[in-house]
Amino acid sequence: MSNVLLGSATCFGLFAVAVLYRVFAGPTMQDRVIAVNVIGSNIVIVLALVSAALEEPMFLDVALVYALLNFLMSIAISKFTVERGGVV
Protein backbone atom coordinates (compact mmCIF):
# COMPACT_ATOMS: atom_id res chain seq x y z
CA MET A 1 0.00 0.00 0.00
CA SER A 2 2.82 2.41 0.79
CA ASN A 3 4.30 1.88 -2.67
CA VAL A 4 1.04 3.05 -4.25
CA LEU A 5 1.00 6.14 -2.05
CA LEU A 6 4.63 6.93 -2.82
CA GLY A 7 3.98 6.40 -6.54
CA SER A 8 1.03 8.77 -6.37
CA ALA A 9 3.19 11.30 -4.54
CA THR A 10 5.77 11.04 -7.30
CA CYS A 11 3.08 11.67 -9.94
CA PHE A 12 1.86 14.77 -8.10
CA GLY A 13 5.45 15.96 -7.83
CA LEU A 14 5.90 15.55 -11.57
CA PHE A 15 2.66 17.47 -12.18
CA ALA A 16 4.04 20.29 -10.06
CA VAL A 17 7.20 20.36 -12.13
CA ALA A 18 5.11 20.44 -15.33
CA VAL A 19 3.17 23.46 -14.03
CA LEU A 20 6.45 25.33 -13.61
CA TYR A 21 6.24 26.09 -17.33
CA ARG A 22 3.13 28.20 -16.71
CA VAL A 23 4.86 30.07 -13.89
CA PHE A 24 7.64 31.22 -16.20
CA ALA A 25 5.71 31.53 -19.49
CA GLY A 26 2.32 32.61 -18.18
CA PRO A 27 1.11 35.46 -20.32
CA THR A 28 -0.63 37.22 -17.41
CA MET A 29 0.00 37.68 -13.72
CA GLN A 30 -3.17 35.73 -12.92
CA ASP A 31 -1.85 32.70 -14.80
CA ARG A 32 1.33 32.81 -12.78
CA VAL A 33 -0.52 33.15 -9.47
CA ILE A 34 -2.78 30.21 -10.27
CA ALA A 35 0.22 28.13 -11.36
CA VAL A 36 2.05 28.86 -8.10
CA ASN A 37 -1.11 27.99 -6.18
CA VAL A 38 -1.40 24.68 -8.06
CA ILE A 39 2.23 23.88 -7.26
CA GLY A 40 1.61 24.64 -3.58
CA SER A 41 -1.49 22.46 -3.54
CA ASN A 42 0.44 19.62 -5.16
CA ILE A 43 3.15 19.93 -2.54
CA VAL A 44 0.52 19.69 0.20
CA ILE A 45 -0.86 16.54 -1.43
CA VAL A 46 2.63 15.07 -1.73
CA LEU A 47 3.30 15.75 1.95
CA ALA A 48 0.01 14.11 2.94
CA LEU A 49 0.68 11.05 0.78
CA VAL A 50 4.22 10.69 2.13
CA SER A 51 2.85 11.03 5.65
CA ALA A 52 0.38 8.23 5.04
CA ALA A 53 2.96 6.04 3.32
CA LEU A 54 5.58 6.40 6.02
CA GLU A 55 3.04 6.53 8.87
CA GLU A 56 4.60 9.75 10.15
CA PRO A 57 1.89 12.20 11.31
CA MET A 58 4.49 14.96 11.63
CA PHE A 59 4.33 15.54 7.87
CA LEU A 60 0.60 16.30 8.13
CA ASP A 61 1.38 19.21 10.44
CA VAL A 62 3.85 20.55 7.91
CA ALA A 63 1.28 20.06 5.14
CA LEU A 64 -1.35 22.02 7.06
CA VAL A 65 1.00 24.93 7.73
CA TYR A 66 2.15 24.91 4.11
CA ALA A 67 -1.47 24.91 2.89
CA LEU A 68 -2.23 27.93 5.06
CA LEU A 69 0.86 29.79 3.80
CA ASN A 70 -0.04 28.89 0.21
CA PHE A 71 -3.52 30.33 0.69
CA LEU A 72 -2.21 33.51 2.29
CA MET A 73 0.34 33.94 -0.50
CA SER A 74 -2.38 33.67 -3.14
CA ILE A 75 -4.54 36.23 -1.37
CA ALA A 76 -1.62 38.62 -0.90
CA ILE A 77 -0.52 38.45 -4.54
CA SER A 78 -4.11 38.83 -5.75
CA LYS A 79 -4.63 41.89 -3.54
CA PHE A 80 -1.33 43.36 -4.73
CA THR A 81 -2.33 42.77 -8.36
CA VAL A 82 -5.77 44.36 -7.92
CA GLU A 83 -4.32 47.41 -6.15
CA ARG A 84 -1.85 47.99 -8.97
CA GLY A 85 -4.65 47.75 -11.55
CA GLY A 86 -3.30 44.59 -13.10
CA VAL A 87 -6.67 42.86 -13.41
CA VAL A 88 -8.00 42.95 -16.96
Coordinates of C-alpha atoms in Angstrom, one line a residue, residues 28-74:
T28 CA -0.6 37.2 -17.4
M29 CA 0.0 37.7 -13.7
Q30 CA -3.2 35.7 -12.9
D31 CA -1.9 32.7 -14.8
R32 CA 1.3 32.8 -12.8
V33 CA -0.5 33.1 -9.5
I34 CA -2.8 30.2 -10.3
A35 CA 0.2 28.1 -11.4
V36 CA 2.1 28.9 -8.1
N37 CA -1.1 28.0 -6.2
V38 CA -1.4 24.7 -8.1
I39 CA 2.2 23.9 -7.3
G40 CA 1.6 24.6 -3.6
S41 CA -1.5 22.5 -3.5
N42 CA 0.4 19.6 -5.2
I43 CA 3.2 19.9 -2.5
V44 CA 0.5 19.7 0.2
I45 CA -0.9 16.5 -1.4
V46 CA 2.6 15.1 -1.7
L47 CA 3.3 15.7 1.9
A48 CA 0.0 14.1 2.9
L49 CA 0.7 11.1 0.8
V50 CA 4.2 10.7 2.1
S51 CA 2.9 11.0 5.6
A52 CA 0.4 8.2 5.0
A53 CA 3.0 6.0 3.3
L54 CA 5.6 6.4 6.0
E55 CA 3.0 6.5 8.9
E56 CA 4.6 9.8 10.2
P57 CA 1.9 12.2 11.3
M58 CA 4.5 15.0 11.6
F59 CA 4.3 15.5 7.9
L60 CA 0.6 16.3 8.1
D61 CA 1.4 19.2 10.4
V62 CA 3.8 20.5 7.9
A63 CA 1.3 20.1 5.1
L64 CA -1.3 22.0 7.1
V65 CA 1.0 24.9 7.7
Y66 CA 2.2 24.9 4.1
A67 CA -1.5 24.9 2.9
L68 CA -2.2 27.9 5.1
L69 CA 0.9 29.8 3.8
N70 CA 0.0 28.9 0.2
F71 CA -3.5 30.3 0.7
L72 CA -2.2 33.5 2.3
M73 CA 0.3 33.9 -0.5
S74 CA -2.4 33.7 -3.1

